[in-house]
Short mmCIF file of C-alpha atoms and ligand atoms in Angstrom, two decimals:
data_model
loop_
_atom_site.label_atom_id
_atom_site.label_comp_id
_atom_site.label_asym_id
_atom_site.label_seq_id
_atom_site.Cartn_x
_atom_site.Cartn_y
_atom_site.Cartn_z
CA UNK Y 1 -62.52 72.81 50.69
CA UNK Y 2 -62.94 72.63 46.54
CA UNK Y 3 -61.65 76.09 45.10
CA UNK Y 4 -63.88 77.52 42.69
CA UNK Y 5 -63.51 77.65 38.49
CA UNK Y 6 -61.84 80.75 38.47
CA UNK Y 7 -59.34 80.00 41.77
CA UNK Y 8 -58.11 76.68 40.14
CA UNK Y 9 -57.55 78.62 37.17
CA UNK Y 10 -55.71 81.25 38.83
CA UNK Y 11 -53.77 79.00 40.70
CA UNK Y 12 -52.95 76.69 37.68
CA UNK Y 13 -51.56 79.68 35.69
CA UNK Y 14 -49.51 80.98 39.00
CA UNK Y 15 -47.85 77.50 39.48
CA UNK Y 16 -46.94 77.95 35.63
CA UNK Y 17 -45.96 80.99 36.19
CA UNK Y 18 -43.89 80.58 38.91
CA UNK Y 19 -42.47 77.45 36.75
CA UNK Y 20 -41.26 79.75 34.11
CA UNK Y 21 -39.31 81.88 36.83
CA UNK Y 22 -38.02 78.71 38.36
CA UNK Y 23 -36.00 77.69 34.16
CA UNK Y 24 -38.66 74.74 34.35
CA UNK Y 25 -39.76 74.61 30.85
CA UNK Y 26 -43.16 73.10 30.96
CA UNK Y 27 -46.03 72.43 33.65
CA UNK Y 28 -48.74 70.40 32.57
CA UNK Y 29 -51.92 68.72 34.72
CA UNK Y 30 -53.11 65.29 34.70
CA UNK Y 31 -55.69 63.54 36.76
CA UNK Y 32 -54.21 60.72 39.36
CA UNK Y 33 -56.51 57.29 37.27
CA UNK Y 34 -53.34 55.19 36.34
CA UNK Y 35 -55.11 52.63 34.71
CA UNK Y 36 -53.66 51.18 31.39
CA UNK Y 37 -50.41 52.38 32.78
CA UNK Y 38 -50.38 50.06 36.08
CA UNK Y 39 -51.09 47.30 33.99
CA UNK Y 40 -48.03 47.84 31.31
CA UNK Y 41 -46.01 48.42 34.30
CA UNK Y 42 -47.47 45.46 36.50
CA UNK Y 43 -46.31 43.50 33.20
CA UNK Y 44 -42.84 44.67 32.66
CA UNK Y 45 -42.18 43.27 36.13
CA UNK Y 46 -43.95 40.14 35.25
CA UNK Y 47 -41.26 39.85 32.22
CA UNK Y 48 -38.51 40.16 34.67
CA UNK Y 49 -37.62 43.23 33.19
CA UNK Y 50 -36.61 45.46 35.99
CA UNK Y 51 -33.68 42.71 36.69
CA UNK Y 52 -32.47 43.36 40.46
CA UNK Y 53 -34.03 46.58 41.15
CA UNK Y 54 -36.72 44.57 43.95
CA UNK Y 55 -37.23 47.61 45.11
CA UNK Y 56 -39.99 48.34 42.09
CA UNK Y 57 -41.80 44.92 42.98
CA UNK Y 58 -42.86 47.14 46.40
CA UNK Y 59 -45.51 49.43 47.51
CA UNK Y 60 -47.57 48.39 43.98
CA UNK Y 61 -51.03 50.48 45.74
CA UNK Y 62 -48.77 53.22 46.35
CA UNK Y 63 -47.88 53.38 43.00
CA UNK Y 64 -51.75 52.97 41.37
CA UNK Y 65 -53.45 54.78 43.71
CA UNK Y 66 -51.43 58.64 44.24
CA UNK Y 67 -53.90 59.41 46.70
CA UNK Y 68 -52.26 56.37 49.03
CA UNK Y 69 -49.10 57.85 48.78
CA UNK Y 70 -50.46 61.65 49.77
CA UNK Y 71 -54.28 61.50 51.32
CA UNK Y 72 -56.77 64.12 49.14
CA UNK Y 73 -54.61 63.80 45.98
CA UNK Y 74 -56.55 64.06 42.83
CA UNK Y 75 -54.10 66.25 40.50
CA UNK Y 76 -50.84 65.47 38.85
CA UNK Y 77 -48.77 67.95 38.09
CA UNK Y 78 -45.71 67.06 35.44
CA UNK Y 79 -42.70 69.77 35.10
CA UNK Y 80 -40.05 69.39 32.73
CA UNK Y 81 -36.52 70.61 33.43
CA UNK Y 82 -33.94 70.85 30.69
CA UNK Y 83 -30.08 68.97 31.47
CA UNK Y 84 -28.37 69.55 28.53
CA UNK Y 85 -25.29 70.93 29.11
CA UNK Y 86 -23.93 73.53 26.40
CA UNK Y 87 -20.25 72.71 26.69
CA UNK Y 88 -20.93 68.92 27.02
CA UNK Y 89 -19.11 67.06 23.43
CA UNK Y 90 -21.81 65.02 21.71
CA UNK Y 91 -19.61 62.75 20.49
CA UNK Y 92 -16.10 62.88 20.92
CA UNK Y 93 -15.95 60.42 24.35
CA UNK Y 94 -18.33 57.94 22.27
CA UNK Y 95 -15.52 58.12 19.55
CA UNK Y 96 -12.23 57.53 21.25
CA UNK Y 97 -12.33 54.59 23.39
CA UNK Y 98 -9.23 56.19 25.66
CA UNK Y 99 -11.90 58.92 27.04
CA UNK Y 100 -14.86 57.95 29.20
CA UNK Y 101 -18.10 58.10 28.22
CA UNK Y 102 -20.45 59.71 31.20
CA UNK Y 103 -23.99 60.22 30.88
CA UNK Y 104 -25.01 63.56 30.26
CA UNK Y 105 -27.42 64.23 33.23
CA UNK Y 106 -24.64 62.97 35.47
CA UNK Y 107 -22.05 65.27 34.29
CA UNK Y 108 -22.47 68.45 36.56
CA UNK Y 109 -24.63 68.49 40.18
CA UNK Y 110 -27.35 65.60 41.38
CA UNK Y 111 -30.64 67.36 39.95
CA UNK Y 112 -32.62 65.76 42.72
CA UNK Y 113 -32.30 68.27 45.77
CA UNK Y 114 -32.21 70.97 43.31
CA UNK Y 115 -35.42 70.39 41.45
CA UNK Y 116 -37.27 69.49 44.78
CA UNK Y 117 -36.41 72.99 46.27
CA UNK Y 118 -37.83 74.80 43.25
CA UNK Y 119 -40.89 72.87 43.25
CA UNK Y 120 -41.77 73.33 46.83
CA UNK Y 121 -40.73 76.84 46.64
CA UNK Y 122 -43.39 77.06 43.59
CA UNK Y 123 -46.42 75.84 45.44
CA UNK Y 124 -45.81 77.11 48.60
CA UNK Y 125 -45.36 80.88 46.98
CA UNK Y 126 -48.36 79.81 44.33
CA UNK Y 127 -50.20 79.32 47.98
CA UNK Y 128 -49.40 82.41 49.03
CA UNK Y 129 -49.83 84.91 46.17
CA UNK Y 130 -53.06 83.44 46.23
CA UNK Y 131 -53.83 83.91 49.91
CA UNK Y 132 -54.92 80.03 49.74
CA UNK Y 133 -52.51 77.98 51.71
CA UNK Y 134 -55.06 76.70 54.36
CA UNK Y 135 -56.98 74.86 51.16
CA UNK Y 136 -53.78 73.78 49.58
CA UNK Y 137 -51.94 70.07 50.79
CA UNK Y 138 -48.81 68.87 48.12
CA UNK Y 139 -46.25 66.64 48.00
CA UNK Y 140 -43.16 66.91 45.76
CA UNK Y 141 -41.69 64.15 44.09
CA UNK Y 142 -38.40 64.03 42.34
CA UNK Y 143 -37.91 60.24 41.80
CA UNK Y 144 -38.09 60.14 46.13
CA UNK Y 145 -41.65 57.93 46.42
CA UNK Y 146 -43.07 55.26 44.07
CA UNK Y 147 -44.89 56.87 41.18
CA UNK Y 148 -45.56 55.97 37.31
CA UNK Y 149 -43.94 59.37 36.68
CA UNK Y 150 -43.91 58.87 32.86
CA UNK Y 151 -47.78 57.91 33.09
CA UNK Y 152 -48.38 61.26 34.37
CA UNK Y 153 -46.51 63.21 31.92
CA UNK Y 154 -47.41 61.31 29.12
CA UNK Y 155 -51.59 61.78 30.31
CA UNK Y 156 -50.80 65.33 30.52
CA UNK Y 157 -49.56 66.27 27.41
CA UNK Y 158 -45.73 66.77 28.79
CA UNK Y 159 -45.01 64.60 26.06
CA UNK Y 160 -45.60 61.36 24.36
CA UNK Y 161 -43.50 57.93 25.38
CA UNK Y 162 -40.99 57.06 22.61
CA UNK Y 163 -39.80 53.94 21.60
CA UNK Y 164 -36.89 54.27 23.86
CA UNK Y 165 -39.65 54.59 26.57
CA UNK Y 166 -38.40 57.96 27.80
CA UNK Y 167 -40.63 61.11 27.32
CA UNK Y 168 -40.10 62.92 23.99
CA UNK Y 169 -41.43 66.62 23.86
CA UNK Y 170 -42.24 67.96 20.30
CA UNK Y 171 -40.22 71.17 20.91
CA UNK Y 172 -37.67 70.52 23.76
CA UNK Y 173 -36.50 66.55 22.33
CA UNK Y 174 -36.21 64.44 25.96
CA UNK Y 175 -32.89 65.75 27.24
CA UNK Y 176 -35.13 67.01 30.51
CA UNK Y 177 -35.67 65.78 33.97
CA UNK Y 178 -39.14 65.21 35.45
CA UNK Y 179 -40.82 66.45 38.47
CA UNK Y 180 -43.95 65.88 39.88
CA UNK Y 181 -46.59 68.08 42.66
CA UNK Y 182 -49.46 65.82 43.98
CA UNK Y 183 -52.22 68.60 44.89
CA UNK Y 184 -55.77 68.15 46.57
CA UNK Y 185 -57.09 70.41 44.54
CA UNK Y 186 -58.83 69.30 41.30
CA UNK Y 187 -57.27 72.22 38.71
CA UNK Y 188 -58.38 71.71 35.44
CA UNK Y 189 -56.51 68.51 33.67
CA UNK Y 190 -54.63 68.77 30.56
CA UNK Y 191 -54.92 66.62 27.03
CA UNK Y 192 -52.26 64.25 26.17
CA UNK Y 193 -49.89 65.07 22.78
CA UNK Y 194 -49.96 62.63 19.59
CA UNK Y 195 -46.89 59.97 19.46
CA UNK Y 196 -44.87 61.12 16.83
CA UNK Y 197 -42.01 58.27 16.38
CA UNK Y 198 -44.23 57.48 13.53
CA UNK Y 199 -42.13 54.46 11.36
CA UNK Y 200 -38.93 55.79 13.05
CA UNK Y 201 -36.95 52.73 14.97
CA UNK Y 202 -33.94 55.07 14.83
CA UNK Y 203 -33.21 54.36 19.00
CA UNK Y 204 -34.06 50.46 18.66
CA UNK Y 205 -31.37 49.88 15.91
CA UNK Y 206 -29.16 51.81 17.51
CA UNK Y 207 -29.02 50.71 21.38
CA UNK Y 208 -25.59 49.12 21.51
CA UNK Y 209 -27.23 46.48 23.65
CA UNK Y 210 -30.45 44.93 21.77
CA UNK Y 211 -31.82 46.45 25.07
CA UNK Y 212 -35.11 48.08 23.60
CA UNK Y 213 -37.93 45.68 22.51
CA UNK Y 214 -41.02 46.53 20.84
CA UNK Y 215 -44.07 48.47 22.78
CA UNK Y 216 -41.97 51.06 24.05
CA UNK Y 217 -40.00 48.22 26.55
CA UNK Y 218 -36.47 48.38 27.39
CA UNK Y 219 -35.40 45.01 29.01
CA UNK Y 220 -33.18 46.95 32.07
CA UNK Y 221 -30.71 43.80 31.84
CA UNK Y 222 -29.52 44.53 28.69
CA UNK Y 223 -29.42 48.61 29.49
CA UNK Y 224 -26.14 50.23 29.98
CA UNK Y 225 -28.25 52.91 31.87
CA UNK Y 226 -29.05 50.20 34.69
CA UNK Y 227 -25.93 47.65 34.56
CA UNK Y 228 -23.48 50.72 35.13
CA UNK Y 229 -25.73 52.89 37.60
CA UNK Y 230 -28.35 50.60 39.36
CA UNK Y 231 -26.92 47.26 39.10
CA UNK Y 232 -25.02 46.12 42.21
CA UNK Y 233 -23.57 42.84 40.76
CA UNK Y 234 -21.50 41.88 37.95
CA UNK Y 235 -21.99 43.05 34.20
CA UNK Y 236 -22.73 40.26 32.34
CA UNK Y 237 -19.86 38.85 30.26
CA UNK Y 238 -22.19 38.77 27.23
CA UNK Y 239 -22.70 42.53 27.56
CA UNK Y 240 -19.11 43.46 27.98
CA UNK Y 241 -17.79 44.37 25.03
CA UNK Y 242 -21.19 46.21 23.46
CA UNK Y 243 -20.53 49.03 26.65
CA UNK Y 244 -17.43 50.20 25.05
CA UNK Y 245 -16.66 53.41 27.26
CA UNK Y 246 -19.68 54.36 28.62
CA UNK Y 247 -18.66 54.24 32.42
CA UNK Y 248 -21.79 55.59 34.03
CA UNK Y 249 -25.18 55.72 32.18
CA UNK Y 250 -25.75 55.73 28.69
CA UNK Y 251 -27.15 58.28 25.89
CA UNK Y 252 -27.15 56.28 22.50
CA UNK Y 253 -30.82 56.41 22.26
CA UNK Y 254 -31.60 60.01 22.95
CA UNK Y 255 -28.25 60.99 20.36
CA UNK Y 256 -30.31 58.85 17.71
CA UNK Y 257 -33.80 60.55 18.61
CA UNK Y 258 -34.18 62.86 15.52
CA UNK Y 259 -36.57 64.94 17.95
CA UNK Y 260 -33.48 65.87 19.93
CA UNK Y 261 -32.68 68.19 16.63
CA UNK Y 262 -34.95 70.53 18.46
CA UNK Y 263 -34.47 70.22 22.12
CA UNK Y 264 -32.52 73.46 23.96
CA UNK Y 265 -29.23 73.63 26.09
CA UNK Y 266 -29.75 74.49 30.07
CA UNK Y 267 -28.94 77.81 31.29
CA UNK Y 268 -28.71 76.19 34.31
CA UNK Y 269 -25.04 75.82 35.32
CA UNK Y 270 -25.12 73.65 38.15
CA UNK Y 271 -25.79 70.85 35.19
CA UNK Y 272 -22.77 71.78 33.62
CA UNK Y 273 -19.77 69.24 33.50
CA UNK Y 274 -17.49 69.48 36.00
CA UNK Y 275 -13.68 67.63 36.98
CA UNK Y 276 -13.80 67.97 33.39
CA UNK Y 277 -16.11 64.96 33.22
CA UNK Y 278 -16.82 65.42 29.73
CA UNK Y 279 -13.45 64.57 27.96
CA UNK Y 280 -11.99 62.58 30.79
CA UNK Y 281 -9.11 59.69 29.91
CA UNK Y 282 -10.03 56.23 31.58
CA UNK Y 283 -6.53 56.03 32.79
CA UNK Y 284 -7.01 59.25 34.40
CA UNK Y 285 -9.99 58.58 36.18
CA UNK Y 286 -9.14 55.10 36.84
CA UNK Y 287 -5.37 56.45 38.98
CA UNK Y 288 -8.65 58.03 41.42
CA UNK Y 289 -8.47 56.53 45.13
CA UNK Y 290 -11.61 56.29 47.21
CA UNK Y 291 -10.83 59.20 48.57
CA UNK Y 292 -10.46 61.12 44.84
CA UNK Y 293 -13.94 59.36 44.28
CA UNK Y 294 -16.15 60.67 46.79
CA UNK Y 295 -14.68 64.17 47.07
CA UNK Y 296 -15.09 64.73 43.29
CA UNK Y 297 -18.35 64.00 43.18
CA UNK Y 298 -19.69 65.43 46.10
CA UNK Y 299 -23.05 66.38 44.92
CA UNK Y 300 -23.08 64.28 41.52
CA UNK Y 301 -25.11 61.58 41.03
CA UNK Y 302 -22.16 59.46 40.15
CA UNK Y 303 -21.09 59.62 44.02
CA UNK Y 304 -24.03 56.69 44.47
CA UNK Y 305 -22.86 53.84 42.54
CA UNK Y 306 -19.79 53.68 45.22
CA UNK Y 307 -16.23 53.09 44.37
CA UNK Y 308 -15.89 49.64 43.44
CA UNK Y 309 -18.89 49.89 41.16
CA UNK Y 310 -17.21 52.76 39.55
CA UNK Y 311 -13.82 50.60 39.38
CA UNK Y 312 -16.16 47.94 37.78
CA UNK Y 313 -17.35 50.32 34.67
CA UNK Y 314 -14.10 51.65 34.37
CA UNK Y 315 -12.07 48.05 34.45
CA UNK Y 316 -15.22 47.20 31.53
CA UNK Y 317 -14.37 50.10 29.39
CA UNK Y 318 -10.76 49.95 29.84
CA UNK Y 319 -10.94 46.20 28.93
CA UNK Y 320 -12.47 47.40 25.90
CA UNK Y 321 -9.77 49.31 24.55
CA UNK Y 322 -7.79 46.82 22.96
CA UNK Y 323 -4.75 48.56 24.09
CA UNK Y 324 -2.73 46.08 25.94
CA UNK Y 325 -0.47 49.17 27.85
CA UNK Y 326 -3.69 49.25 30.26
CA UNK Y 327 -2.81 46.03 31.22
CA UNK Y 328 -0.11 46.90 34.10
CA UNK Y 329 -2.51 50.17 35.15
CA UNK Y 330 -5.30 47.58 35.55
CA UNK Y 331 -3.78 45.33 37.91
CA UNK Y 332 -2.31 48.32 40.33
CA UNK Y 333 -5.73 48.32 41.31
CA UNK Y 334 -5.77 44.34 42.52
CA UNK Y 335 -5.06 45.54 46.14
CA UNK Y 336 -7.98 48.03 46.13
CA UNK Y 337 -10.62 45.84 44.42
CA UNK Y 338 -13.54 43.62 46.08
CA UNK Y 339 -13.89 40.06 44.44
CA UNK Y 340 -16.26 41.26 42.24
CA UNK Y 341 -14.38 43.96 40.87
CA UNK Y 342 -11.48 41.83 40.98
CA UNK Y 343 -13.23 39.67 38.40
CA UNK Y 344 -13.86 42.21 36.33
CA UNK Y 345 -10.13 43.73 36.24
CA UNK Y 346 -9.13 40.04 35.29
CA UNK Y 347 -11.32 40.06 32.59
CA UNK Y 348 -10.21 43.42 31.18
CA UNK Y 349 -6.39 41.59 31.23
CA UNK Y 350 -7.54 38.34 29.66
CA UNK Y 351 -8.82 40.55 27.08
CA UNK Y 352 -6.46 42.94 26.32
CA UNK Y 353 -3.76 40.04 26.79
CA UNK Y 354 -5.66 38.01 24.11
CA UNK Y 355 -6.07 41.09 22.08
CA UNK Y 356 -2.17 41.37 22.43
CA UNK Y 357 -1.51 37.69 21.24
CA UNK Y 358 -3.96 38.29 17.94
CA UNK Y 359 -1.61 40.96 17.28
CA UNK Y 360 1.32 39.58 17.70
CA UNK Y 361 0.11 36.57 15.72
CA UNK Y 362 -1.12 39.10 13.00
CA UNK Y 363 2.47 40.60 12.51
CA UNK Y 364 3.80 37.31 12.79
CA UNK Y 365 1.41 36.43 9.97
CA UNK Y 366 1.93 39.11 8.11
CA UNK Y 367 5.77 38.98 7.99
CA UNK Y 368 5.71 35.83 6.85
CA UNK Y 369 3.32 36.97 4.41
CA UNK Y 370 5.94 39.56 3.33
CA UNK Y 371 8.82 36.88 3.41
CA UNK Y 372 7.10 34.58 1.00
CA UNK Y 373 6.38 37.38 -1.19
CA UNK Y 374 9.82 38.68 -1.68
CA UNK Y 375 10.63 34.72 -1.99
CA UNK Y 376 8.25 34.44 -4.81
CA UNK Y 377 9.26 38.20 -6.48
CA UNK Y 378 12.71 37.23 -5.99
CA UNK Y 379 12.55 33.13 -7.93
CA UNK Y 380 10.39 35.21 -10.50
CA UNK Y 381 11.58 38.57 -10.98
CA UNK Y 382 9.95 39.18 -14.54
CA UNK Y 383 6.50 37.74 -13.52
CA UNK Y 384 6.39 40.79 -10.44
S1 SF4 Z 1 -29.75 53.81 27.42
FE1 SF4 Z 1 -28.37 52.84 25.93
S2 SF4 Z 1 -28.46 50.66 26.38
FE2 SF4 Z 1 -30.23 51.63 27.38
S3 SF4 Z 1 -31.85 51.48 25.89
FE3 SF4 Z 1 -30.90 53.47 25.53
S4 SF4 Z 1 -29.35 53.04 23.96
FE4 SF4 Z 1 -29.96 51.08 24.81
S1 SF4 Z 2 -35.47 57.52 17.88
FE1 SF4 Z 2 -37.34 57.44 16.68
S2 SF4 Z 2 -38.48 55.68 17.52
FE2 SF4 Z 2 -36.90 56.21 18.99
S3 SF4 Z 2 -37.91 57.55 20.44
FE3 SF4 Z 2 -36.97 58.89 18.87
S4 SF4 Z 2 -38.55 59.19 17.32
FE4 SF4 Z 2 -39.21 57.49 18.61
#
């Protein structure tokens, strides 16, 4: 059964409500037509774009149609969560290529559990309060079911897609994480927001990878984001050195967003860094067994990627250090590595090694430099 005018309204305001309560930020309603959005996304495929992740090539109707995915669908609604840690540096991993760079949704506990149970708790006490749950049937999503989650918040009003193809919020930045409730019950939609990059290409010159493309694309291939966190395989060689020491995810593009001036810190401290995540040495993290892996991070999102992926970001950034002492530390790991990892630890030693032999040819150089000058000073002292 259809709830009336004023029941849809009641229960839209108790689901924001109840939002509020639950640190969510923002709830905002959309309908479920995905039109314009398939397309870009049918597209970005097309392009090769998504690289290996097949698993986006699947359930496409799913994806169009929300109301395949949960029968009697026909609202959207988009929450926004803030990440940001208060205690998390901005920049000092970034600067010193000894530390390692971790993304900053990664640094404290997996959000996805988390925000699930507060959205389910939401609509099933929104259900109640209201004395409606026979006429209520949701699903919540937290990145668990395939859904053009940045359609719906950007067709709500959540916030408008920046060039850097995340969602930007005029007073919260995009430091957030997204959440969706597929209802049956068709509550009263809300209007998008105006794009306000404006000229601004602030994220596209500043992606360490050429990764971001015009129309609000970002060629996954070339994103740190997906070749340290999604990608199974090798990183390509080409892309090596731009990664520098970001060993799990990357922020460049949101630290360039000038609408991040404005975006808040989360009270909420299971996002807060822990294992001292946020100014950890490579070297450090790198001495970590298997063992050392999984139990410190149990509940982190890093814990996904596996081991030897995690030895493969870390051999990357290590590699990129130009500090040939690394160079015995890397190949302790030998024993422990899989041949693609393997590979990659050789490659961090070939280039530190080279790295090694510039230098030494440099001081060479330059002594030589300084001989001949004394030579010269010394068969013309009055001319020095
Ligand atoms: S996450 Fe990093 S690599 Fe990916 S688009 Fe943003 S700045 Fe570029
Ligand atoms: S950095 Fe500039 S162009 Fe990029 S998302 Fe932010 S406002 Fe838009």
């Amino acid at each position: 059964m259809t709830l009336s005018e004023s029941q849809l309204s009641q229960l839209k305001e108790t689901i924001y409500q109840l939002a509020l309560e639950e640190n969510f930020q923002d709830m905002r309603v959309s309908d479920i037509n995905t039109s314009g959005y398939f397309e870009k996304f049918k597209s970005w495929l097309n392009n090769g774009y998504h690289g290996e992740m097949s698993f986006l090539e699947r359930n496409q109707e799913l994806r169009q149609h929300p109301d395949s995915l949960q029968a009697g669908t026909c609202r959207v609604l988009s929450f926004r969560y803030n990440y940001l840690p208060t205690n998390a540096q901005f920049s000092a991993p970034l600067k010193n290529p000894d530390m390692a760079n971790i993304s900053r949704y990664a640094l404290g506990r997996d959000y996805h559990k988390l925000i699930r149970k507060k959205l389910s708790n939401i609509v099933r006490q929104a259900a109640n309060q209201l004395n409606l749950e026979q006429f209520i049937e949701a699903r919540v999503l937290v990145d668990s079911a395939p859904v053009l989650e940045t359609a719906f918040a950007e067709k709500s009003g959540l916030g408008w897609k920046g060039k850097h193809s995340l969602i930007i919020n005029e007073s919260g930045g995009s430091w957030f994480f997204l959440g969706e409730i597929f209802i049956n019950q068709p509550i009263q939609v809300d209007a998008p927001v105006e794009d306000k990059c404006g000229s601004c290409t602030a994220c596209i010159s500043l992606c360490p990878t050429d990764a971001i493309i015009d129309g609000k694309t970002v060629d996954a291939r070339r994103c740190i984001s997906y070749l340290t966190i999604e990608n199974k395989g090798p990183i390509p060689e080409d892309i090596r050195t731009s990664l520098g020491n970001r060993v799990y995810g990357c922020d460049d593009c949101q630290l360039a967003c000038p609408w991040n001036r404005y975006s808040s810190v989360s009270e909420d401290k299971d996002f807060y860094p822990r294992h001292g995540l946020e100014s950890s040495e490579l070297k450090d993290l790198w001495l970590w067994d298997e063992n050392m892996f999984l139990s410190n991070f149990e509940g982190s999102p890093v814990r996904r990627i596996g081991y030897q992926n995690w030895l493969r970001n870390l051999a990357v950034a290590i590699g990129n250090t130009g500090n040939p002492d690394y160079i015995e530390l890397l190949e302790k790991k030998l024993p422990d590595a899989n041949a693609m990892v393997t590979e990659h630890i050789l490659w961090a030693i070939k280039t530190l090694g080279e790295k090694h032999a510039l230098n030494n040819t440099r001081s060479k150089l330059l002594s030589k430099t300084k001989k001949l000058i004394n030579c010269v000073v010394n068969m013309h002292p009055r001319d020095a």
